[in-house]
XYZ file of C-alpha atoms in Angstrom:
577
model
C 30.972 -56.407 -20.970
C 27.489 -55.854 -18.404
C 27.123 -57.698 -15.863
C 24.322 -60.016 -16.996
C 27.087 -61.950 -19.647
C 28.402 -63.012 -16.218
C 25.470 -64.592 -15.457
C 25.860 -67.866 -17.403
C 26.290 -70.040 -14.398
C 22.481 -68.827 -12.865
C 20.502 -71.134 -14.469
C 18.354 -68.351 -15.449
C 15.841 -69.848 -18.088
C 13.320 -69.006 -20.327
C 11.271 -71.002 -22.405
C 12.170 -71.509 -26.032
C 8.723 -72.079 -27.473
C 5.482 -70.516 -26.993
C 3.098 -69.498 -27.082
C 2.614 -71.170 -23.652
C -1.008 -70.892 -21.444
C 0.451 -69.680 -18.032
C -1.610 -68.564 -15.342
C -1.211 -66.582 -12.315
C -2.087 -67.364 -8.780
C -5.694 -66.482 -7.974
C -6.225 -65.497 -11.450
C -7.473 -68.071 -13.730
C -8.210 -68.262 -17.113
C -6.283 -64.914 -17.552
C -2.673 -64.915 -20.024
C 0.076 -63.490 -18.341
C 2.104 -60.477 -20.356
C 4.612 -63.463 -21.108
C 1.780 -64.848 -23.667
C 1.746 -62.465 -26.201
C 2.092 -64.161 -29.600
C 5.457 -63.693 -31.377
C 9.345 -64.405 -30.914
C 9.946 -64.664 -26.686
C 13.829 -62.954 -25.964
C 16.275 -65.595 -24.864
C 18.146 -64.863 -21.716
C 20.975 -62.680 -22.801
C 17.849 -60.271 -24.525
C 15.717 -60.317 -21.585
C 18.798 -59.637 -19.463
C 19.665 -56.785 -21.818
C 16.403 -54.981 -21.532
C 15.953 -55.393 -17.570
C 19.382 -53.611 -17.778
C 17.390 -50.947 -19.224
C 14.703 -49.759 -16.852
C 15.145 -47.358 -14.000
C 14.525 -50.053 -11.209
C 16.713 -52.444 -9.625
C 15.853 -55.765 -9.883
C 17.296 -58.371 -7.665
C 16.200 -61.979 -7.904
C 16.625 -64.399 -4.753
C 15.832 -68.290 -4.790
C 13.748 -70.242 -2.069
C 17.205 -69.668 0.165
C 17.177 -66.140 -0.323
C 20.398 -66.355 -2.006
C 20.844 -63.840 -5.120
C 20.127 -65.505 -8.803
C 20.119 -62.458 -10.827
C 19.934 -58.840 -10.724
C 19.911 -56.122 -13.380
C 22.809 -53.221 -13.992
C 20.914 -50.755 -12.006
C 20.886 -53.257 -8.906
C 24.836 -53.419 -8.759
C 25.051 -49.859 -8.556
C 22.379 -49.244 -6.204
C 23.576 -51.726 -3.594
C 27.071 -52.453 -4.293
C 27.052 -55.290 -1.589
C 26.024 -57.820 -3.755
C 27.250 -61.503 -4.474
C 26.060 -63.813 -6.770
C 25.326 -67.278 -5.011
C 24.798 -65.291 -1.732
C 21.929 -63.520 0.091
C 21.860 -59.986 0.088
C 23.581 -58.140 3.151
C 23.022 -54.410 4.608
C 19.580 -53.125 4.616
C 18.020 -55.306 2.344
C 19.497 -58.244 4.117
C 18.072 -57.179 6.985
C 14.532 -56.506 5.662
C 14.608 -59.828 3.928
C 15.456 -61.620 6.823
C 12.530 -60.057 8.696
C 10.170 -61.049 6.413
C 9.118 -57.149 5.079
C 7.705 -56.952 2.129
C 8.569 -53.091 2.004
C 12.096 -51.741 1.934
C 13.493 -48.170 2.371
C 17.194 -47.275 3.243
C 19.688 -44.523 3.054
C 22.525 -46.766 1.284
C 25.823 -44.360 0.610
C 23.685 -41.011 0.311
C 21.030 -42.817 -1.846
C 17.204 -42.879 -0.558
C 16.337 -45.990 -1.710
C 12.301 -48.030 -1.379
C 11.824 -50.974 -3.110
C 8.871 -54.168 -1.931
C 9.213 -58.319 -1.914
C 7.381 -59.863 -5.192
C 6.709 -63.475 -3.794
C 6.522 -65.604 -7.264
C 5.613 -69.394 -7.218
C 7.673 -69.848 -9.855
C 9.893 -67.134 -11.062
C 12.330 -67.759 -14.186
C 11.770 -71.891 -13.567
C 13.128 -70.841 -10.086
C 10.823 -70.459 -6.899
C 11.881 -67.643 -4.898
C 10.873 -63.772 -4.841
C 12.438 -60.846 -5.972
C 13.336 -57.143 -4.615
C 11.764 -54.232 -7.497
C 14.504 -51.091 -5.901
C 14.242 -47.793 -7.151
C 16.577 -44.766 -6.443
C 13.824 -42.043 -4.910
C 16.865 -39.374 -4.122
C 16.011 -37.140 -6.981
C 12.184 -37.218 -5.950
C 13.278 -36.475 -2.644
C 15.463 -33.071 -3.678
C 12.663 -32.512 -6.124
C 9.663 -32.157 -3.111
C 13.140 -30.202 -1.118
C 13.282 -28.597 -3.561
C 9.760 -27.315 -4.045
C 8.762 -27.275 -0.315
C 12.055 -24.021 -0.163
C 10.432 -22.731 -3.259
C 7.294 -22.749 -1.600
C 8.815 -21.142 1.619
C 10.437 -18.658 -0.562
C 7.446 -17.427 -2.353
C 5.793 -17.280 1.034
C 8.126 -15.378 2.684
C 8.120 -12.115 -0.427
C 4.586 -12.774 -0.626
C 4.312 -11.752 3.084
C 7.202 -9.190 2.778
C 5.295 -7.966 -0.441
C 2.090 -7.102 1.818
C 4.339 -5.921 4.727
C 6.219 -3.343 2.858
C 3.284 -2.129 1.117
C 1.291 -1.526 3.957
C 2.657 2.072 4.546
C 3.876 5.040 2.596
C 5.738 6.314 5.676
C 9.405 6.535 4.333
C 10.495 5.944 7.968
C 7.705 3.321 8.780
C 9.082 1.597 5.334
C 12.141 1.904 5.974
C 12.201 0.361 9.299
C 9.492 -2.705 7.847
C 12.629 -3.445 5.563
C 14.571 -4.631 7.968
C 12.375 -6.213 10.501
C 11.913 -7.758 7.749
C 14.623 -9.066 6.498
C 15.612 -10.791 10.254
C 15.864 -13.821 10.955
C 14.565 -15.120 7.431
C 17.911 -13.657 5.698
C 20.332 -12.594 8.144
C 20.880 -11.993 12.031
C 21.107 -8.305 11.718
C 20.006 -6.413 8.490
C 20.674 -2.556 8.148
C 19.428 -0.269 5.535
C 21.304 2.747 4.589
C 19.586 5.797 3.107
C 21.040 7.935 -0.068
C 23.374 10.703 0.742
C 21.760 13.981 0.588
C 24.431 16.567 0.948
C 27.152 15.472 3.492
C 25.375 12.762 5.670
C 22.318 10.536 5.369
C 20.643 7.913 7.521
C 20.591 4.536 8.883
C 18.190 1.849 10.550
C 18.837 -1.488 11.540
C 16.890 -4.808 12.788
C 18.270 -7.622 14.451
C 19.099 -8.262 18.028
C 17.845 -4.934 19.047
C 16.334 -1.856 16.713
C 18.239 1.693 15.918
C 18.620 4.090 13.924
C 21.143 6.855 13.297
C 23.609 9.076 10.446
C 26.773 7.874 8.593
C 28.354 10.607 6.886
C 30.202 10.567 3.188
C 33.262 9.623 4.415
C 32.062 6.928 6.494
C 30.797 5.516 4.152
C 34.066 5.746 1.787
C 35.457 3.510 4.610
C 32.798 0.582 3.169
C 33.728 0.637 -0.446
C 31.182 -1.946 -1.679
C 28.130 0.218 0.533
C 29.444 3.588 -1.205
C 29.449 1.566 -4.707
C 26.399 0.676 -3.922
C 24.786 4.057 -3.456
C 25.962 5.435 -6.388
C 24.255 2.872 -8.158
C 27.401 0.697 -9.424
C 26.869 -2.371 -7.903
C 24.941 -4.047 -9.996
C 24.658 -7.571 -8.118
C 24.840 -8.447 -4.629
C 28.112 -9.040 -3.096
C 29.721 -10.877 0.273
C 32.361 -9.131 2.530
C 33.104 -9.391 6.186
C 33.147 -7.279 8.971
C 36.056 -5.332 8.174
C 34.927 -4.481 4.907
C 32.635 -2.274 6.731
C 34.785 -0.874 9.474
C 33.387 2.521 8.495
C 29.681 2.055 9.000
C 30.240 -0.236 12.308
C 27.736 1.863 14.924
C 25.196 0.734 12.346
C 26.337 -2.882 12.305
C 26.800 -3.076 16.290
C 25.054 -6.549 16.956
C 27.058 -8.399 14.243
C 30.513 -8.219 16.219
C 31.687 -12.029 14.420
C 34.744 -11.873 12.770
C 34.142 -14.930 10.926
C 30.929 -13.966 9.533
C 29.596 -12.946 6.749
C 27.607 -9.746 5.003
C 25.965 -9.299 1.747
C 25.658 -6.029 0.566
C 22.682 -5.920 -1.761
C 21.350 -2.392 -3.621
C 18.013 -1.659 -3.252
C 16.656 -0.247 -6.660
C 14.764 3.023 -6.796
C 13.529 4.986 -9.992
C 16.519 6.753 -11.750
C 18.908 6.048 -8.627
C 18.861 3.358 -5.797
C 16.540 4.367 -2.986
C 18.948 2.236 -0.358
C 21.424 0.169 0.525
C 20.761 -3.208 2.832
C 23.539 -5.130 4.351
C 22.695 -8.652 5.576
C 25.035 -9.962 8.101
C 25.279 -13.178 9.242
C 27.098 -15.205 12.083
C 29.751 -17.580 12.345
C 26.861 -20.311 13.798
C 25.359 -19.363 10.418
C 25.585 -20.986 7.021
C 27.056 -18.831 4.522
C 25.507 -17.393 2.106
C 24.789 -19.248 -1.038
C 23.465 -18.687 -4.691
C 19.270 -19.412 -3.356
C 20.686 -17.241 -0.479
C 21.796 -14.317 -2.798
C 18.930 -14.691 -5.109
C 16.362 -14.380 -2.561
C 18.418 -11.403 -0.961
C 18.210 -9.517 -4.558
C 14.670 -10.510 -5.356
C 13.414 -9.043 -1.396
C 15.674 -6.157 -2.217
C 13.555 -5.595 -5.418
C 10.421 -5.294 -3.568
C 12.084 -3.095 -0.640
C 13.279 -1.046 -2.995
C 10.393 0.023 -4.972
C 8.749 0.719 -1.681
C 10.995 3.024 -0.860
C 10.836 4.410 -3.724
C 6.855 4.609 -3.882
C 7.178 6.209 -0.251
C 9.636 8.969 -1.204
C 7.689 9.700 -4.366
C 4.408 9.730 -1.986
C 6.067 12.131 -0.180
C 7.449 14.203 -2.416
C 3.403 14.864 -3.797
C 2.532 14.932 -0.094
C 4.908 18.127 0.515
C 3.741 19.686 -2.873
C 0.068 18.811 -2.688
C 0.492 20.596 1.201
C 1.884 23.335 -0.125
C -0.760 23.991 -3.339
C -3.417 22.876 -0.863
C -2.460 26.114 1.484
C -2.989 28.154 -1.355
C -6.212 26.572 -2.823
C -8.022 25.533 0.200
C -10.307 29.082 1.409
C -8.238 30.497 3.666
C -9.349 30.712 7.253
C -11.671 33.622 8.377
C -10.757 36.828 10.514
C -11.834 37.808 12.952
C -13.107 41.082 12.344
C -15.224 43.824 15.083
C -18.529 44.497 14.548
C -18.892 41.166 11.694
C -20.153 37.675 12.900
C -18.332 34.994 10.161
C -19.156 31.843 9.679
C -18.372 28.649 6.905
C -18.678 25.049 5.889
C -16.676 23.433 3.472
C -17.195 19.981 1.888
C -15.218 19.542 -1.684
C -16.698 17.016 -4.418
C -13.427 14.874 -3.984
C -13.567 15.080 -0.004
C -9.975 12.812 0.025
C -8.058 16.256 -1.670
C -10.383 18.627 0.560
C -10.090 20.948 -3.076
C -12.871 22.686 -4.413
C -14.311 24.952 -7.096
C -16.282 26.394 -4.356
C -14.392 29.437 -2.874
C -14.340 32.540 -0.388
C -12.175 35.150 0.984
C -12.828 37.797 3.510
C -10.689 40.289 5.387
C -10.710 43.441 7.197
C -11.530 46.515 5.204
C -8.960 48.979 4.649
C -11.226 51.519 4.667
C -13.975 52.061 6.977
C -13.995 49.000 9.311
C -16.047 46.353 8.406
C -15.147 43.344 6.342
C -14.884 42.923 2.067
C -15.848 39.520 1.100
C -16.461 36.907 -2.118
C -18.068 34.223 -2.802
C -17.719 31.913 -6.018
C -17.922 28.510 -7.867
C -15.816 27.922 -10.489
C -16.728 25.911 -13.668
C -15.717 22.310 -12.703
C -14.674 20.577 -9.376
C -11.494 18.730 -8.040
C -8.478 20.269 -8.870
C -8.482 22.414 -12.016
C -11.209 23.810 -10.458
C -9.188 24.828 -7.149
C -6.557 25.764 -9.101
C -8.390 28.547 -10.937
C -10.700 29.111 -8.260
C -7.180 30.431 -5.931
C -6.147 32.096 -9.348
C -9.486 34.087 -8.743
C -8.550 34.794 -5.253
C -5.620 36.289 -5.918
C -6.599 38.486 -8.524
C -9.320 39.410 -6.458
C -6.904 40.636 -3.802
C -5.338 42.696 -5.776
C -8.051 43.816 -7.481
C -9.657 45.210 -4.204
C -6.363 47.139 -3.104
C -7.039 49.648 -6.121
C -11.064 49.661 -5.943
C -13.064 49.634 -3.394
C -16.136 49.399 -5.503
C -17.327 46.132 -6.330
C -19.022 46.460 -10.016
C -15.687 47.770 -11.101
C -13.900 44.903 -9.660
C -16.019 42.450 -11.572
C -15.310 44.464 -14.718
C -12.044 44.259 -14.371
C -12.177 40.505 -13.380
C -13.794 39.815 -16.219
C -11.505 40.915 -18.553
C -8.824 38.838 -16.622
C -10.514 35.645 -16.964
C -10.857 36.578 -20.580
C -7.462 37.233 -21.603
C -6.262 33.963 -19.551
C -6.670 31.225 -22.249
C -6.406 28.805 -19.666
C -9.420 30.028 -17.746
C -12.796 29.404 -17.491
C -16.236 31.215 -16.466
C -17.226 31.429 -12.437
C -20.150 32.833 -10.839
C -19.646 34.984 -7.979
C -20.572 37.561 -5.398
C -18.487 40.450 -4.141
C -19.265 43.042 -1.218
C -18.062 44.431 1.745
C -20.230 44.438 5.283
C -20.096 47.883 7.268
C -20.924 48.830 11.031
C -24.359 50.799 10.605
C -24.583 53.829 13.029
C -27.582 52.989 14.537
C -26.424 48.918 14.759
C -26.157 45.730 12.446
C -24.539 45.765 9.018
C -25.217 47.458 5.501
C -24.011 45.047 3.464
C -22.911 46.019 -0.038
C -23.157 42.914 -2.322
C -22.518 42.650 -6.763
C -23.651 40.024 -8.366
C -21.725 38.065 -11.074
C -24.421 35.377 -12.429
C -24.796 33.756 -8.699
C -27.296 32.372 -6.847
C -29.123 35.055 -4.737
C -28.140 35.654 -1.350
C -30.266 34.925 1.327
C -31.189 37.074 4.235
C -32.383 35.812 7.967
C -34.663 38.131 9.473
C -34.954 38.400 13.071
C -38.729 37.009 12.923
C -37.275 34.034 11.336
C -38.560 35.542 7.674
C -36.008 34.671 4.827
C -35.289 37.095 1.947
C -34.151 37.021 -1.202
C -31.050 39.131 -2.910
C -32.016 39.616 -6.110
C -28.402 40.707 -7.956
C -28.137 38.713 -11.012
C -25.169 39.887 -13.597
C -23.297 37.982 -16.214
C -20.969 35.378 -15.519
C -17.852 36.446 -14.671
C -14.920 35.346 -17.897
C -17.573 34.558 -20.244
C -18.457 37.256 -22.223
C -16.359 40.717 -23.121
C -19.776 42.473 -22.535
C -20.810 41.471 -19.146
C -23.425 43.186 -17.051
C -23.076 43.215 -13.188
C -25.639 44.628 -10.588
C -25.486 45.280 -7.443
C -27.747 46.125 -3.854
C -27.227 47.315 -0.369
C -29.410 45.551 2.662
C -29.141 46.384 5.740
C -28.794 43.437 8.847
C -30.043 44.693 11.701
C -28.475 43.499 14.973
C -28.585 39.509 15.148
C -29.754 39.105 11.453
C -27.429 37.508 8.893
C -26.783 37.018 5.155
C -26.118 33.385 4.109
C -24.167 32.604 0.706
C -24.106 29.070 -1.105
C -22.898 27.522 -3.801
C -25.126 25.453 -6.426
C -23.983 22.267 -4.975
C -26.136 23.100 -1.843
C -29.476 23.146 -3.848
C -28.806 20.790 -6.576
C -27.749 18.152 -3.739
C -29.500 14.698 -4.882
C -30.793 12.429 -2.074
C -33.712 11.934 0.691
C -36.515 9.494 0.408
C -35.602 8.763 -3.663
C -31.977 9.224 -3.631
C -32.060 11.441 -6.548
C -34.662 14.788 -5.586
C -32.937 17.883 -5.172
C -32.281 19.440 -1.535
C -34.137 22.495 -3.576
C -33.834 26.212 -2.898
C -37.126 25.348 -1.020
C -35.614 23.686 1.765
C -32.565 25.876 1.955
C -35.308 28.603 3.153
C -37.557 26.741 5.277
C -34.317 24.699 6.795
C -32.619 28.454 7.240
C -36.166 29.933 8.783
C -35.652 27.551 11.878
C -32.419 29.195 13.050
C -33.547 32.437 13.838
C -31.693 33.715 16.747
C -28.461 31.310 16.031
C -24.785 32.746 16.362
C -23.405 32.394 12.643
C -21.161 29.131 13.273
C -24.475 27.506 14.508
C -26.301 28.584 11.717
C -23.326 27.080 8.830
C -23.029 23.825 11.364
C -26.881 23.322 10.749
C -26.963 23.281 6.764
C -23.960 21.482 6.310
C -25.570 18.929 8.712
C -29.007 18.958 7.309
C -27.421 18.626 3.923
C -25.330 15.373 4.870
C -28.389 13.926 6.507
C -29.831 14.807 2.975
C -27.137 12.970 0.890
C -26.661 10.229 3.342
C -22.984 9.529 1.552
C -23.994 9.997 -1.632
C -21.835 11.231 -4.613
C -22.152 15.286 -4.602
C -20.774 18.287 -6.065
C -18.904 21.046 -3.903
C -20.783 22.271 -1.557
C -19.729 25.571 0.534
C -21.941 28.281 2.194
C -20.820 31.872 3.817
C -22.383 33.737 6.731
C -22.176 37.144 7.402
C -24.033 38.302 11.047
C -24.453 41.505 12.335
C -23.575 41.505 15.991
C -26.304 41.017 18.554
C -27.641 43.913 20.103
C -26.028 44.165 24.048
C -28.901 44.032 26.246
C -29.773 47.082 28.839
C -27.448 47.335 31.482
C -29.078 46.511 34.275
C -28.356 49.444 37.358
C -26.009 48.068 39.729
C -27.399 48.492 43.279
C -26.122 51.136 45.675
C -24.589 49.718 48.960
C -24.521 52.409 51.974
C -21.974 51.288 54.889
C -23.027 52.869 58.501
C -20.633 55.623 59.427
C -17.473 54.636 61.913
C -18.420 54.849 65.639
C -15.090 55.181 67.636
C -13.334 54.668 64.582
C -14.876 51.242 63.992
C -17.126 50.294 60.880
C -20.491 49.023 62.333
């Protein structure tokens, strides 16, 4: 039976016949809800449905003393008598008059407000309109420590991405990690061998090496590593007697780890243990899901370091062997380079050049090229080149025959393409400078820096070199005298877009009249000055490779000047005067 059949004693009324004009205080001439045509509810009805709603409603005469109230009202505040006024909190509010209530009653967050009615039920007196806001409350909790949570792996999202450093990574992981999930947090590294590393965070920051068996000593941690723990999991401290130099700070008997894996590709990239205090809640589920969904991100940031540095190491060790190798230095040859790739961030080329020492004759044997292409395919095949060049030249010493041969290289490689290049070799003249011995494979001309500041033209021509079985190659001597030089360029150099326009071609034009000004340069100068001139040119604009060679004949030594003759007095008495 509810509690409203025990309400017959209330005098609770309602009126039996209607429809009835009422109007409310202040607002005349308008019907009240109670007006609407049809059959009104008697008592026990109206009592019924009140019983309904999510609000308690609690109904006081002109004393204050309870009349009525609906299911929900005995349950929210238990305290209540019929025939007597309200006690506990909203005792107290009515007695002071508020027309607002709100009260913890038994672990409930209750609010309710006073409705002052003239006449209420044939009854003057007021009533209390309660409602039970403790769900709202964990609701907004609720959604204020989701809010905190997606905060905190947004940040630790940014944080962890913000380097590619394994060890910088690493140690962001558990920096991390403390205070927001544990007091001290330490990440352990796969084993590689016999031993691997650790790092921790927490009351002070190490790092150090835990060996296999060591870590056999922390089952879940060695689980872990070999990729069979599959959720996180709590232990204490003596679950991880093993690994305790890397656990130090967290010395608490009665506190509590979680050992979490961090997820790599194909195998974990880690393991982090979170440990936590005695003066520290345990870990619960939120706790363990935010552990595994931070883990997540730590993990694949690991894992995109490693991988990053996996390329790093191979793209180092390709880029020795693509990147022109450094020049020699050689007697009686000046050298001289610049170097600017297309793709300047992989600093590879099409563009390439070798020179050494001759092995015959002193001197230097050099070439010059541009490969089909730019980037890497194009560095690739351009140090293929290279190093059939090499050992091309340590069978012939003759550079049309070296092209030949070249040639039919490039041809039989199906993976090849076409270059244009010069080869030659720069010998001390007897009477000073350089004769400089240069083929031509379908490159641009070289150019020649007179001492008077006049520039010259190579004229070699040839075939391109992998592009047809019959290729033609030519070939000319020139002679440098002392402080004159030979400067070799790729395409990139004149077809370089830019100046005034943005789009007119540096020009083979400017290369001369831009080389004619550095007539008595060293050869570094002279390289230093077109590379600049061309950047000034392209002012950051897209370009293609871009590489130029100089070759200098040494400077002639100027007259030795006669040193003068100093005569010293002869001894008198066997003392100098």
């Amino acid at each position: 039976m509810s509690r409203s059949a025990h309400q017959e004693g209330s005098q609770v009324s309602v009126a039996k016949h209607g429809p009835q004009p009422v109007r409310r205080p202040g607002e005349a001439g308008e019907p009240a809800a109670s007006d609407a045509p049809g059959v009104r509810p008697d008592a026990a009805e109206l009592a019924g449905l009140l019983d309904l709603v999510d609000q308690a409603v609690v109904v006081c005469d002109q004393a204050g003393k309870l009349r009525w109230c609906n299911a929900p009202a005995w349950r929210l505040l238990p305290g209540l008598r019929l025939g007597e006024a309200p006690t506990g909190p909203l005792g107290r509010a009515a007695a002071r008059g508020d027309k607002l209530f709100e009260a913890e009653v038994e672990g409930r967050e209750l609010s309710g407000r006073r409705v002052e009615r003239d006449s209420l039920w044939g009854v003057g007196g007021h009533a209390w309109l309660v409602r039970d806001e403790s769900g709202d409350r964990e609701r907004l909790l609720s959604q204020a420590a989701q809010g905190t949570r997606s905060e905190f792996l947004a940040e630790a999202g940014r944080t962890l991405c913000a380097s590619l450093h394994p060890g910088r990574t690493v140690r962001a992981v558990v920096k991390t990690a403390v205070p927001a999930l544990a007091d001290t947090a330490a990440v352990f590294l796969p084993i590689d061998g016999t031993w691997s590393a650790w790092h921790r965070a927490g009351p002070d920051q190490a790092s150090g090496r835990f060996t296999v068996a060591e870590a056999e000593e922390a089952p879940l941690v060695a689980r872990a590593l070999r990729g069979l723990l599959t959720r996180p999991e709590r232990c204490g401290r003596r679950d991880l007697t093993g690994l305790a130099d890397a656990l130090a700070p967290w010395r608490d008997d009665d506190g509590e780890a979680l050992v979490v894996t961090l997820p790599g590709v194909g195998a974990p990239s880690g393991v982090l243990v979170l440990a936590r205090g005695s003066g520290r809640p345990a870990f619960d589920a939120a706790d363990t899901d935010l552990a595994e969904e931070f883990a997540a991100r730590a993990g694949m940031a690991l894992a995109a370091a490693a991988l990053y540095t996996e390329q790093a190491d191979a793209a180092s060790a390709m880029h020795e062997e693509l990147v022109p190798d450094a020049l020699p230095r050689i007697p009686g040859v000046h050298l001289a380079a610049a170097y600017r790739p297309a793709h300047e961030g992989l600093q590879l080329s099409g563009d390439f050049y070798h020179v050494r020492p001759s092995a015959v004759g002193g001197g230097a044997d050099f070439v010059f090229g541009d490969v089909c292409g730019s980037g890497v395919e194009a560095a690739v095949i351009g140090g293929r080149v290279r190093r059939s060049l090499r050992t091309l030249a340590a069978v012939e010493s003759q550079p049309v025959p070296v092209l030949h041969r070249l040639n039919e290289l490039l041809l039989e490689d199906s993976t090849a393409t076409f270059a244009t290049m010069v080869f030659g070799s720069a010998r001390p003249a007897e009477n000073g400078g350089l004769d400089v011995l240069v083929a031509g494979g379908g490159h641009l001309p070289p150019l020649v820096l007179r001492t008077n500041g006049r520039v010259e033209d190579v004229d070699i021509g040839g075939t391109l070199v992998g592009a047809l079985p019959e290729a033609e190659f030519e070939q000319a001597t020139v002679h440098l005298a002392p402080g004159e030089l030979m400067l070799l360029y790729s395409d990139g150099i004149t077809e370089a877009r830019g100046g005034p326009t943005e789009q007119e071609m540096y020009g083979e034009h400017r290369l001369i009249r831009d080389l004619a000004t550095c007539a008595g340069m060293p050869a570094g100068a002279v390289a230093e000055r077109v590379d600049l001139l061309l950047g000034q040119w392209l002012a950051g604009r897209p370009h293609d490779d871009l590489a130029v060679l100089v070759i200098q004949a040494p400077p002639a030594q100027p007259a030795a000047t006669p040193a003068l003759r100093s005569e010293r007095a002869e001894p008198v008495d066997g003392r100098p005067r």
